[in-house]
Amino acid sequence: MRQYPASSCNAAFVVNDLRTWAKAIFVSGLMLTLYYCAEEVPASNLPTPELAQSTCGGCHAFPEPQLLDKATWERAVLPKMKFMLGFRTGVPDSILQQFSEAGLGTQLIDQARLFPTEPTLATADWDRLLAWYLEQAPATLPAATYRSTPDTTLPFRLRLPSLRFSPPGTTLAKVLEPGKLMTADVQKSLVFQWNDQLELVKQAPFPSGAVHLNTEADALWLTGIGNFLASDRPEGFLIRYPNDPALPAQTPLPALRRPVHATFGDLNGDGLRDIVVCEFGKWLGALAWWERTPTGYRRHPLRESAGAVKTFLRDMNADGFTDVVALFAQAREGISIFYNDGTGGFREKSILQFPPSYGSTSFELVDFDGDGDLDILYTAGDNADYHPILKPYHGVYLFRNAGEDRFEPVYFHHLPGAYGAQAVDFDQDGDLDIAAVAYFPDYGQPGSPGFVYLRQDAPLQFSPHTFADHRMGRWLSLDVGDLDGDGDQDIILSSLAMEIADRRYLATQERWLRDGIPFLLLENTLLTKK
């Protein structure tokens, strides 16, 4: 297992924007044994740095004080940590409200006994931790370093749909085949089909925000998040639409906790397509695989914790069995391989861990260097847990597969608020380029665009490009495909115009609402259809 601390960044990704940083501060095994103990916990004789390591680093990468500025620690993170360690006095009401929700959600949290109800740390030790974090944390984070302002000579032609939606709420965009683009709008509760001219072909109501799409030979599957706002109520689902319009839609997997991604494959070798589902949740959630049976699906948990974002099904150790590779953006934030034993049993191996402040948003498995094994393209950039701050470790990362479950950082491009990236040979010169979006860019810095095209000019040497008006939308995600059928890869950017916390950029937000651009097509001009 490799931990990737922020100090290494210079040498070197929902919808996720509702994750909560402090939910990653789980109690250690010792704390759990003291869960119901109402007596005063004896004070520790550990030096404060060691106490911090044992208290705050037991279940995830240790959050170094230098990862956040002093004000963020004091106002947002430490009060949540205090609650999660069992203290109920001296916690602001605004913090307490984040640990409850109306109705079933709070009941489920209480039943899970996720948070201790009595202090699991001596008051004197908490006071030491509080003082140590505030003493060690910087007043401000190091200034972001932008390698260069991206070139605006982009080898793509910008195309917009004629229909506009205010506010734009696109949570899904997927190129299914040439001439067929699917999108979904959470504000309108609709799904849309477009042709290669970006003309609307048809639309249909969808009762929940559609956030992911899968296809099979005779049907289309949509993942409905259920509740777009953070919630543990089991209102999400997977729904199957047969290609034959005479057949009814079915909901084989109901009552899910904010599912955000699904992957299909045969995990137990019985010839049937099983489903791996990421239930992001809020405080509760899970990564589970659903075994296809003659009568439906049977659930098998892989990890019962919130924050699962995305999975890939690959044979990672060449033993002939399909493994699950997953990114978690909560709790033990990082990437794990769940190794398949061939009978449907899985063993988790953590391969990359990230501190809770990173805000993991996406990852891809791709053979970037052409050596025959799978490398990892990863983005960190979520910034919605508290008032957004610019973090020098936000951006696009590439980890090289060094064998034996070791992944080494070989490239980092600073991109504040990075939310997604894909590696594709856009210019067809034989190596992979990178396209990435940022949902929380530095609005005051031209070197921090909402979209960047990193063209690979030499091995691991990239030149950044964007388009001049990259702020025309708030880009949540991207998809790549040959929409116009000319043989090269185009890019779709999805816009979800939520509020900008920094009021200095209110005019940008008002423009998103006024123009109502739901998505943007970047049409690759390398080839043209004849």
Short mmCIF file of C-alpha atoms in Angstrom, two decimals:
data_model
loop_
_atom_site.label_atom_id
_atom_site.label_comp_id
_atom_site.label_asym_id
_atom_site.label_seq_id
_atom_site.Cartn_x
_atom_site.Cartn_y
_atom_site.Cartn_z
CA MET A 1 0.00 0.00 0.00
CA ARG A 2 1.36 3.40 -0.98
CA GLN A 3 0.39 6.59 0.81
CA TYR A 4 0.75 9.73 -1.28
CA PRO A 5 1.30 12.73 1.01
CA ALA A 6 0.94 16.31 -0.12
CA SER A 7 4.66 16.93 0.31
CA SER A 8 5.26 14.68 -2.70
CA CYS A 9 2.92 16.55 -5.02
CA ASN A 10 5.47 18.81 -6.65
CA ALA A 11 7.57 15.79 -7.52
CA ALA A 12 4.86 13.90 -8.89
CA PHE A 13 -10.81 13.52 -8.96
CA VAL A 14 -21.23 12.37 -8.14
CA VAL A 15 -21.94 13.61 -7.76
CA ASN A 16 -19.08 14.16 -5.28
CA ASP A 17 -19.47 17.81 -4.52
CA LEU A 18 -21.50 16.95 -1.43
CA ARG A 19 -18.90 14.83 0.35
CA THR A 20 -17.96 15.78 3.92
CA TRP A 21 -14.28 15.94 4.80
CA ALA A 22 -14.64 15.08 8.43
CA LYS A 23 -16.66 11.93 7.89
CA ALA A 24 -13.33 10.33 7.07
CA ILE A 25 -12.23 10.74 10.68
CA PHE A 26 -13.45 7.37 11.91
CA VAL A 27 -12.79 6.17 15.43
CA SER A 28 -10.07 3.61 15.96
CA GLY A 29 -10.57 0.12 17.33
CA LEU A 30 -9.76 1.32 20.84
CA MET A 31 -12.42 4.00 20.56
CA LEU A 32 -15.01 1.48 19.48
CA THR A 33 -14.35 -0.62 22.57
CA LEU A 34 -14.99 2.52 24.64
CA TYR A 35 -18.13 3.33 22.66
CA TYR A 36 -20.59 3.03 25.52
CA CYS A 37 -18.23 3.91 28.33
CA ALA A 38 -19.66 6.90 30.21
CA GLU A 39 -16.67 7.18 32.54
CA GLU A 40 -13.95 9.72 31.91
CA VAL A 41 -11.38 8.28 29.55
CA PRO A 42 -7.93 8.33 31.14
CA ALA A 43 -5.49 10.81 29.68
CA SER A 44 -2.84 9.53 27.32
CA ASN A 45 0.86 9.85 28.04
CA LEU A 46 1.73 9.93 24.34
CA PRO A 47 3.44 13.05 22.98
CA THR A 48 0.93 15.16 21.07
CA PRO A 49 2.20 14.29 17.55
CA GLU A 50 1.95 10.58 18.36
CA LEU A 51 -1.47 11.08 19.93
CA ALA A 52 -2.61 12.78 16.74
CA GLN A 53 -1.30 9.90 14.64
CA SER A 54 -3.07 7.26 16.73
CA THR A 55 -6.32 9.21 17.03
CA CYS A 56 -6.63 10.67 13.53
CA GLY A 57 -4.73 8.17 11.39
CA GLY A 58 -6.10 4.82 12.47
CA CYS A 59 -8.44 4.18 9.56
CA HIS A 60 -7.19 6.47 6.80
CA ALA A 61 -4.14 8.40 5.73
CA PHE A 62 -3.09 10.76 8.51
CA PRO A 63 -4.30 14.35 7.92
CA GLU A 64 -1.19 16.47 8.35
CA PRO A 65 -1.93 19.92 9.80
CA GLN A 66 -0.23 21.52 6.79
CA LEU A 67 -2.91 20.19 4.42
CA LEU A 68 -5.40 22.90 5.42
CA ASP A 69 -5.19 26.48 6.58
CA LYS A 70 -5.72 27.37 10.22
CA ALA A 71 -9.16 28.94 9.73
CA THR A 72 -10.52 25.85 7.96
CA TRP A 73 -9.25 23.58 10.71
CA GLU A 74 -10.70 25.81 13.42
CA ARG A 75 -14.11 26.59 11.92
CA ALA A 76 -14.97 23.51 9.90
CA VAL A 77 -12.89 20.40 10.43
CA LEU A 78 -11.94 20.27 14.11
CA PRO A 79 -15.54 20.81 15.35
CA LYS A 80 -16.60 17.80 13.25
CA MET A 81 -13.71 15.77 14.58
CA LYS A 82 -14.81 16.65 18.09
CA PHE A 83 -18.31 15.32 17.45
CA MET A 84 -16.96 12.14 15.88
CA LEU A 85 -14.85 11.48 18.95
CA GLY A 86 -17.99 11.44 21.09
CA PHE A 87 -18.05 14.97 22.50
CA ARG A 88 -21.50 16.54 22.55
CA THR A 89 -20.83 19.78 24.41
CA GLY A 90 -19.08 22.71 22.82
CA VAL A 91 -20.01 21.62 19.28
CA PRO A 92 -21.76 24.40 17.29
CA ASP A 93 -25.34 23.77 16.20
CA SER A 94 -24.30 24.29 12.59
CA ILE A 95 -21.99 21.29 12.94
CA LEU A 96 -24.51 19.13 14.81
CA GLN A 97 -27.02 19.62 12.00
CA GLN A 98 -24.63 17.98 9.56
CA PHE A 99 -24.90 14.70 11.46
CA SER A 100 -28.66 14.35 11.13
CA GLU A 101 -31.40 14.56 8.55
CA ALA A 102 -35.16 14.38 8.65
CA GLY A 103 -36.85 11.01 8.78
CA LEU A 104 -35.33 7.69 7.90
CA GLY A 105 -31.81 8.94 7.25
CA THR A 106 -31.10 9.79 10.90
CA GLN A 107 -32.74 6.55 12.05
CA LEU A 108 -30.37 4.57 9.86
CA ILE A 109 -27.36 6.47 11.19
CA ASP A 110 -28.47 5.81 14.78
CA GLN A 111 -29.05 2.12 14.07
CA ALA A 112 -25.59 1.80 12.56
CA ARG A 113 -24.03 3.25 15.72
CA LEU A 114 -21.58 5.06 13.52
CA PHE A 115 -20.68 7.78 16.01
CA PRO A 116 -19.91 7.30 19.71
CA THR A 117 -22.25 9.02 22.16
CA GLU A 118 -19.65 9.45 24.90
CA PRO A 119 -16.14 10.90 24.60
CA THR A 120 -13.56 8.38 23.46
CA LEU A 121 -10.71 10.71 24.32
CA ALA A 122 -9.86 12.52 27.53
CA THR A 123 -10.86 16.17 27.47
CA ALA A 124 -7.28 17.18 28.17
CA ASP A 125 -6.09 15.12 25.20
CA TRP A 126 -8.66 16.73 22.93
CA ASP A 127 -7.49 20.14 24.07
CA ARG A 128 -3.92 19.11 23.23
CA LEU A 129 -4.93 17.93 19.76
CA LEU A 130 -6.88 21.10 19.10
CA ALA A 131 -4.00 23.34 20.12
CA TRP A 132 -1.45 21.27 18.17
CA TYR A 133 -3.39 21.35 14.91
CA LEU A 134 -3.95 25.11 15.17
CA GLU A 135 -0.32 25.71 16.06
CA GLN A 136 1.03 23.57 13.21
CA ALA A 137 -1.42 24.63 10.49
CA PRO A 138 -0.33 27.47 8.18
CA ALA A 139 -2.26 30.73 8.10
CA THR A 140 -2.69 30.16 4.37
CA LEU A 141 -1.79 27.30 2.08
CA PRO A 142 1.18 27.73 -0.27
CA ALA A 143 0.28 29.69 -3.35
CA ALA A 144 -0.69 27.59 -6.33
CA THR A 145 1.96 27.28 -9.00
CA TYR A 146 0.65 27.27 -12.55
CA ARG A 147 3.14 25.96 -15.07
CA SER A 148 1.77 28.23 -17.77
CA THR A 149 -1.45 29.75 -19.01
CA PRO A 150 -2.98 27.18 -21.37
CA ASP A 151 -2.77 27.90 -25.07
CA THR A 152 -6.22 28.69 -26.50
CA THR A 153 -5.48 27.24 -29.95
CA LEU A 154 -7.47 24.08 -29.30
CA PRO A 155 -7.71 21.47 -32.11
CA PHE A 156 -11.45 21.11 -31.48
CA ARG A 157 -14.44 23.01 -32.83
CA LEU A 158 -16.93 24.25 -30.24
CA ARG A 159 -20.57 23.32 -30.84
CA LEU A 160 -23.58 24.06 -28.64
CA PRO A 161 -27.11 22.65 -28.62
CA SER A 162 -29.91 25.00 -29.60
CA LEU A 163 -31.95 24.17 -26.49
CA ARG A 164 -31.02 25.89 -23.23
CA PHE A 165 -32.01 25.18 -19.63
CA SER A 166 -31.83 27.63 -16.76
CA PRO A 167 -30.27 26.62 -14.52
CA PRO A 168 -28.34 23.95 -16.42
CA GLY A 169 -28.31 20.74 -14.39
CA THR A 170 -26.60 18.14 -16.56
CA THR A 171 -25.51 15.20 -14.42
CA LEU A 172 -24.97 12.72 -17.25
CA ALA A 173 -23.67 12.87 -20.82
CA LYS A 174 -22.75 9.74 -22.73
CA VAL A 175 -21.88 9.15 -26.39
CA LEU A 176 -23.49 5.79 -27.13
CA GLU A 177 -22.52 5.56 -30.80
CA PRO A 178 -22.01 7.91 -33.75
CA GLY A 179 -25.05 10.15 -33.98
CA LYS A 180 -26.43 9.22 -30.56
CA LEU A 181 -25.79 11.25 -27.40
CA MET A 182 -27.69 10.79 -24.13
CA THR A 183 -27.87 13.44 -21.41
CA ALA A 184 -29.83 13.93 -18.20
CA ASP A 185 -30.82 17.07 -16.31
CA VAL A 186 -31.41 16.80 -12.56
CA GLN A 187 -33.21 20.17 -12.44
CA LYS A 188 -35.73 19.19 -15.13
CA SER A 189 -36.01 15.51 -14.13
CA LEU A 190 -35.59 14.57 -17.79
CA VAL A 191 -33.33 12.42 -19.97
CA PHE A 192 -32.60 13.43 -23.56
CA GLN A 193 -31.36 11.88 -26.78
CA TRP A 194 -29.49 14.07 -29.30
CA ASN A 195 -28.11 13.45 -32.79
CA ASP A 196 -24.70 14.47 -34.13
CA GLN A 197 -26.07 17.90 -35.07
CA LEU A 198 -27.02 18.37 -31.40
CA GLU A 199 -30.70 18.34 -32.33
CA LEU A 200 -33.09 16.91 -29.78
CA VAL A 201 -34.42 13.54 -30.94
CA LYS A 202 -36.57 12.69 -27.92
CA GLN A 203 -36.90 13.18 -24.20
CA ALA A 204 -38.48 11.30 -21.32
CA PRO A 205 -39.18 11.97 -17.64
CA PHE A 206 -36.87 10.48 -15.06
CA PRO A 207 -37.96 10.78 -11.42
CA SER A 208 -34.47 10.89 -9.95
CA GLY A 209 -31.23 12.46 -11.05
CA ALA A 210 -29.70 10.12 -13.63
CA VAL A 211 -25.95 10.00 -13.02
CA HIS A 212 -24.71 6.93 -14.89
CA LEU A 213 -25.65 4.86 -17.93
CA ASN A 214 -24.87 1.30 -19.01
CA THR A 215 -25.87 -0.55 -22.15
CA GLU A 216 -26.32 -4.20 -23.06
CA ALA A 217 -27.45 -5.86 -26.27
CA ASP A 218 -31.16 -5.53 -25.61
CA ALA A 219 -31.49 -2.81 -22.98
CA LEU A 220 -30.26 0.42 -21.45
CA TRP A 221 -29.68 0.86 -17.71
CA LEU A 222 -29.80 4.15 -15.81
CA THR A 223 -28.54 4.78 -12.30
CA GLY A 224 -30.78 7.17 -10.36
CA ILE A 225 -29.07 8.84 -7.43
CA GLY A 226 -32.40 9.29 -5.60
CA ASN A 227 -31.46 12.37 -3.62
CA PHE A 228 -29.00 14.77 -5.19
CA LEU A 229 -28.34 16.42 -1.83
CA ALA A 230 -26.36 14.48 0.75
CA SER A 231 -28.63 11.87 2.33
CA ASP A 232 -28.65 8.36 3.71
CA ARG A 233 -32.25 7.70 2.76
CA PRO A 234 -32.37 4.66 0.42
CA GLU A 235 -34.10 6.41 -2.49
CA GLY A 236 -31.73 5.53 -5.33
CA PHE A 237 -32.11 2.71 -7.83
CA LEU A 238 -31.00 1.02 -11.04
CA ILE A 239 -33.66 0.84 -13.74
CA ARG A 240 -33.59 -1.25 -16.93
CA TYR A 241 -35.23 -0.03 -20.16
CA PRO A 242 -35.62 -2.78 -22.81
CA ASN A 243 -34.87 -1.75 -26.39
CA ASP A 244 -38.26 -3.15 -27.33
CA PRO A 245 -40.72 -0.33 -26.49
CA ALA A 246 -43.48 -2.89 -26.00
CA LEU A 247 -41.71 -4.20 -22.90
CA PRO A 248 -41.99 -2.37 -19.57
CA ALA A 249 -39.10 -0.86 -17.66
CA GLN A 250 -37.97 -2.76 -14.57
CA THR A 251 -36.22 -1.71 -11.37
CA PRO A 252 -34.19 -4.75 -10.28
CA LEU A 253 -32.16 -2.80 -7.70
CA PRO A 254 -34.33 -0.40 -5.64
CA ALA A 255 -33.72 1.27 -2.27
CA LEU A 256 -30.05 2.17 -2.75
CA ARG A 257 -28.18 4.91 -0.86
CA ARG A 258 -27.27 7.52 -3.46
CA PRO A 259 -25.82 5.17 -6.09
CA VAL A 260 -23.48 6.97 -8.49
CA HIS A 261 -21.92 4.24 -10.65
CA ALA A 262 -22.55 0.68 -11.83
CA THR A 263 -20.37 -1.81 -13.69
CA PHE A 264 -21.53 -5.05 -15.31
CA GLY A 265 -19.60 -8.33 -15.60
CA ASP A 266 -19.53 -12.01 -14.68
CA LEU A 267 -17.82 -12.16 -11.28
CA ASN A 268 -18.47 -15.77 -10.31
CA GLY A 269 -18.01 -17.56 -13.62
CA ASP A 270 -21.60 -18.72 -14.04
CA GLY A 271 -22.07 -17.01 -17.40
CA LEU A 272 -24.48 -14.38 -16.05
CA ARG A 273 -23.90 -10.61 -15.87
CA ASP A 274 -23.56 -9.43 -12.29
CA ILE A 275 -23.53 -5.76 -11.23
CA VAL A 276 -21.09 -3.82 -9.05
CA VAL A 277 -22.78 -0.75 -7.54
CA CYS A 278 -21.18 2.27 -5.85
CA GLU A 279 -23.57 3.59 -3.17
CA PHE A 280 -21.92 6.88 -2.27
CA GLY A 281 -24.37 7.67 0.53
CA LYS A 282 -23.67 10.41 3.04
CA TRP A 283 -22.54 8.84 6.30
CA LEU A 284 -23.62 5.36 5.26
CA GLY A 285 -23.00 3.70 1.93
CA ALA A 286 -21.40 0.65 0.36
CA LEU A 287 -19.59 -0.99 -2.48
CA ALA A 288 -21.36 -4.25 -3.28
CA TRP A 289 -21.72 -6.74 -6.11
CA TRP A 290 -25.13 -8.05 -7.01
CA GLU A 291 -25.12 -11.65 -8.18
CA ARG A 292 -27.50 -12.45 -11.03
CA THR A 293 -29.79 -15.32 -10.09
CA PRO A 294 -32.68 -17.01 -11.92
CA THR A 295 -35.12 -14.83 -9.98
CA GLY A 296 -33.27 -11.54 -9.59
CA TYR A 297 -30.14 -10.32 -7.82
CA ARG A 298 -28.44 -11.25 -4.55
CA ARG A 299 -26.34 -8.65 -2.72
CA HIS A 300 -22.74 -9.33 -1.62
CA PRO A 301 -20.95 -6.47 0.18
CA LEU A 302 -17.36 -5.66 -0.73
CA ARG A 303 -16.99 -2.74 1.68
CA GLU A 304 -19.70 -1.31 3.92
CA SER A 305 -18.72 2.35 4.02
CA ALA A 306 -19.67 5.59 2.32
CA GLY A 307 -17.85 7.17 -0.58
CA ALA A 308 -17.56 4.59 -3.37
CA VAL A 309 -17.26 6.60 -6.60
CA LYS A 310 -16.31 4.37 -9.51
CA THR A 311 -15.18 0.85 -10.37
CA PHE A 312 -13.49 -1.06 -13.16
CA LEU A 313 -13.66 -4.83 -13.66
CA ARG A 314 -10.27 -6.17 -14.73
CA ASP A 315 -8.09 -9.23 -14.11
CA MET A 316 -5.36 -7.38 -12.24
CA ASN A 317 -3.18 -10.39 -11.33
CA ALA A 318 -3.65 -12.51 -14.48
CA ASP A 319 -5.19 -15.44 -12.62
CA GLY A 320 -8.18 -15.68 -14.94
CA PHE A 321 -10.67 -14.13 -12.52
CA THR A 322 -12.29 -10.70 -12.80
CA ASP A 323 -11.23 -8.34 -10.02
CA VAL A 324 -12.85 -5.08 -8.90
CA VAL A 325 -10.81 -1.86 -8.79
CA ALA A 326 -12.57 0.91 -6.86
CA LEU A 327 -12.08 4.54 -5.88
CA PHE A 328 -13.41 5.72 -2.51
CA ALA A 329 -13.78 9.43 -1.77
CA GLN A 330 -14.81 9.04 1.89
CA ALA A 331 -13.58 7.21 4.96
CA ARG A 332 -10.43 5.38 3.79
CA GLU A 333 -10.03 7.64 0.79
CA GLY A 334 -8.07 5.91 -1.93
CA ILE A 335 -8.02 3.15 -4.53
CA SER A 336 -8.35 -0.55 -3.72
CA ILE A 337 -8.26 -3.78 -5.67
CA PHE A 338 -10.75 -6.43 -4.60
CA TYR A 339 -9.13 -9.66 -5.72
CA ASN A 340 -11.55 -12.36 -6.87
CA ASP A 341 -10.93 -15.90 -5.59
CA GLY A 342 -12.94 -17.35 -8.47
CA THR A 343 -15.97 -18.35 -6.43
CA GLY A 344 -17.39 -14.90 -5.73
CA GLY A 345 -15.23 -14.20 -2.69
CA PHE A 346 -13.05 -11.09 -2.65
CA ARG A 347 -9.97 -9.88 -0.75
CA GLU A 348 -9.34 -6.13 -0.55
CA LYS A 349 -5.86 -4.74 -1.16
CA SER A 350 -5.36 -0.99 -0.75
CA ILE A 351 -2.97 0.27 -3.44
CA LEU A 352 -3.17 4.06 -3.03
CA GLN A 353 -4.26 6.10 -0.02
CA PHE A 354 -4.97 9.82 0.00
CA PRO A 355 -5.48 12.20 2.93
CA PRO A 356 -9.12 13.16 3.58
CA SER A 357 -8.54 16.73 2.38
CA TYR A 358 -7.63 15.62 -1.14
CA GLY A 359 -11.22 15.34 -2.36
CA SER A 360 -10.87 12.39 -4.73
CA THR A 361 -13.18 12.75 -7.72
CA SER A 362 -12.32 10.25 -10.48
CA PHE A 363 -9.94 7.63 -11.80
CA GLU A 364 -9.27 5.67 -14.97
CA LEU A 365 -7.38 2.44 -15.61
CA VAL A 366 -5.32 2.78 -18.77
CA ASP A 367 -2.04 1.45 -20.15
CA PHE A 368 -0.50 4.88 -20.44
CA ASP A 369 3.07 3.85 -21.20
CA GLY A 370 2.24 0.93 -23.48
CA ASP A 371 4.06 -1.70 -21.42
CA GLY A 372 1.08 -4.04 -21.21
CA ASP A 373 -0.15 -3.34 -17.68
CA LEU A 374 -2.70 -0.87 -16.36
CA ASP A 375 -1.68 2.49 -14.94
CA ILE A 376 -3.91 4.90 -13.00
CA LEU A 377 -5.10 8.36 -14.06
CA TYR A 378 -6.57 10.09 -10.98
CA THR A 379 -8.09 13.47 -10.15
CA ALA A 380 -8.43 15.25 -6.82
CA GLY A 381 -10.48 18.42 -6.63
CA ASP A 382 -13.66 18.24 -4.58
CA ASN A 383 -13.97 21.47 -2.61
CA ALA A 384 -17.50 21.55 -1.21
CA ASP A 385 -17.00 20.37 2.37
CA TYR A 386 -16.48 23.88 3.70
CA HIS A 387 -15.85 27.30 2.19
CA PRO A 388 -13.70 26.43 -0.85
CA ILE A 389 -9.99 27.05 -0.53
CA LEU A 390 -7.35 26.67 -3.22
CA LYS A 391 -5.26 23.56 -2.61
CA PRO A 392 -1.86 23.12 -4.26
CA TYR A 393 -2.35 19.34 -4.38
CA HIS A 394 -5.57 19.48 -6.44
CA GLY A 395 -5.14 18.33 -10.00
CA VAL A 396 -4.49 15.48 -12.42
CA TYR A 397 -2.18 12.64 -11.36
CA LEU A 398 -0.69 9.74 -13.27
CA PHE A 399 0.54 6.67 -11.38
CA ARG A 400 2.69 4.11 -13.21
CA ASN A 401 2.12 0.43 -12.52
CA ALA A 402 5.44 -0.81 -11.12
CA GLY A 403 4.20 -4.35 -10.51
CA GLU A 404 3.26 -6.23 -7.34
CA ASP A 405 0.45 -3.78 -6.53
CA ARG A 406 2.82 -0.80 -6.51
CA PHE A 407 1.80 2.40 -8.30
CA GLU A 408 4.34 5.20 -8.50
CA PRO A 409 3.53 8.88 -9.18
CA VAL A 410 5.10 9.99 -12.45
CA TYR A 411 3.12 13.09 -13.43
CA PHE A 412 1.08 15.86 -11.78
CA HIS A 413 -0.70 18.78 -13.41
CA HIS A 414 -2.05 21.34 -10.97
CA LEU A 415 -5.73 21.94 -11.76
CA PRO A 416 -7.76 23.41 -8.88
CA GLY A 417 -11.09 21.64 -8.49
CA ALA A 418 -10.26 18.80 -10.91
CA TYR A 419 -13.34 16.59 -11.27
CA GLY A 420 -12.62 14.16 -14.08
CA ALA A 421 -10.05 13.16 -16.69
CA GLN A 422 -9.76 10.74 -19.59
CA ALA A 423 -6.68 9.52 -21.46
CA VAL A 424 -7.18 9.20 -25.23
CA ASP A 425 -4.94 9.61 -28.29
CA PHE A 426 -6.87 12.62 -29.57
CA ASP A 427 -4.27 13.63 -32.18
CA GLN A 428 -3.59 10.01 -33.25
CA ASP A 429 0.19 10.35 -32.97
CA GLY A 430 0.62 7.08 -31.09
CA ASP A 431 0.63 8.30 -27.48
CA LEU A 432 -2.11 9.19 -25.02
CA ASP A 433 -3.23 12.73 -24.30
CA ILE A 434 -5.40 13.83 -21.36
CA ALA A 435 -8.64 15.82 -21.26
CA ALA A 436 -9.78 17.07 -17.84
CA VAL A 437 -12.47 19.25 -16.28
CA ALA A 438 -12.44 21.33 -13.09
CA TYR A 439 -15.63 22.01 -11.13
CA PHE A 440 -13.90 24.30 -8.60
CA PRO A 441 -11.31 26.22 -10.65
CA ASP A 442 -9.48 29.30 -9.47
CA TYR A 443 -11.84 31.81 -11.05
CA GLY A 444 -9.37 34.64 -10.62
CA GLN A 445 -6.49 32.91 -12.40
CA PRO A 446 -6.35 32.42 -16.19
CA GLY A 447 -3.97 29.51 -15.65
CA SER A 448 -6.79 27.59 -13.94
CA PRO A 449 -9.35 26.77 -16.65
CA GLY A 450 -12.54 24.77 -16.28
CA PHE A 451 -11.28 22.49 -19.06
CA VAL A 452 -7.77 21.54 -20.10
CA TYR A 453 -6.44 19.42 -22.95
CA LEU A 454 -2.99 18.08 -22.08
CA ARG A 455 -1.35 17.10 -25.35
CA GLN A 456 1.54 14.67 -24.86
CA ASP A 457 4.44 16.05 -26.89
CA ALA A 458 7.10 13.66 -25.54
CA PRO A 459 6.97 10.88 -22.93
CA LEU A 460 5.26 12.45 -19.88
CA GLN A 461 5.77 15.94 -21.31
CA PHE A 462 2.45 17.72 -21.82
CA SER A 463 1.44 21.11 -23.17
CA PRO A 464 -1.82 22.54 -21.76
CA HIS A 465 -4.53 23.85 -24.08
CA THR A 466 -8.06 25.13 -23.53
CA PHE A 467 -10.59 27.31 -25.36
CA ALA A 468 -10.88 31.05 -24.83
CA ASP A 469 -14.34 31.03 -23.26
CA HIS A 470 -13.85 28.05 -20.95
CA ARG A 471 -15.99 29.71 -18.25
CA MET A 472 -19.18 29.50 -20.37
CA GLY A 473 -20.28 26.53 -18.27
CA ARG A 474 -19.50 24.92 -14.94
CA TRP A 475 -18.08 21.63 -16.11
CA LEU A 476 -18.97 18.72 -13.85
CA SER A 477 -17.91 15.82 -16.05
CA LEU A 478 -16.74 14.83 -19.51
CA ASP A 479 -17.25 11.95 -21.91
CA VAL A 480 -15.28 10.95 -24.98
CA GLY A 481 -16.58 9.30 -28.16
CA ASP A 482 -16.83 9.65 -31.92
CA LEU A 483 -20.17 11.45 -32.02
CA ASP A 484 -19.89 12.63 -35.64
CA GLY A 485 -18.60 9.28 -36.93
CA ASP A 486 -15.51 10.67 -38.67
CA GLY A 487 -12.97 8.39 -37.00
CA ASP A 488 -11.55 10.65 -34.29
CA GLN A 489 -12.56 11.20 -30.68
CA ASP A 490 -14.78 14.12 -29.64
CA ILE A 491 -15.37 15.45 -26.12
CA ILE A 492 -18.64 16.28 -24.34
CA LEU A 493 -18.55 18.63 -21.33
CA SER A 494 -21.53 18.60 -18.93
CA SER A 495 -22.54 21.79 -17.12
CA LEU A 496 -24.14 21.79 -13.67
CA ALA A 497 -24.47 25.42 -12.56
CA MET A 498 -24.50 25.34 -8.78
CA GLU A 499 -23.71 28.40 -6.69
CA ILE A 500 -20.18 29.78 -6.43
CA ALA A 501 -19.31 30.45 -2.79
CA ASP A 502 -17.00 33.36 -3.63
CA ARG A 503 -19.30 36.33 -4.30
CA ARG A 504 -16.57 38.11 -6.29
CA TYR A 505 -17.51 35.87 -9.20
CA LEU A 506 -21.27 36.35 -9.03
CA ALA A 507 -21.29 37.62 -12.62
CA THR A 508 -19.94 34.27 -13.83
CA GLN A 509 -22.71 32.44 -12.01
CA GLU A 510 -25.35 34.79 -13.40
CA ARG A 511 -24.05 34.15 -16.88
CA TRP A 512 -24.49 30.38 -16.45
CA LEU A 513 -28.10 30.96 -15.47
CA ARG A 514 -28.71 33.44 -18.28
CA ASP A 515 -27.12 31.41 -21.07
CA GLY A 516 -28.34 28.04 -19.79
CA ILE A 517 -25.81 25.92 -21.69
CA PRO A 518 -26.47 22.27 -20.74
CA PHE A 519 -23.42 20.79 -22.45
CA LEU A 520 -20.70 21.57 -24.95
CA LEU A 521 -19.37 19.45 -27.79
CA LEU A 522 -15.67 19.78 -28.57
CA GLU A 523 -15.59 18.32 -32.06
CA ASN A 524 -12.18 16.94 -32.95
CA THR A 525 -11.01 18.52 -36.20
CA LEU A 526 -8.27 15.97 -36.90
CA LEU A 527 -10.51 14.07 -39.33
CA THR A 528 -13.71 15.01 -41.11
CA LYS A 529 -16.54 12.77 -42.26
CA LYS A 530 -16.73 12.37 -46.02
#
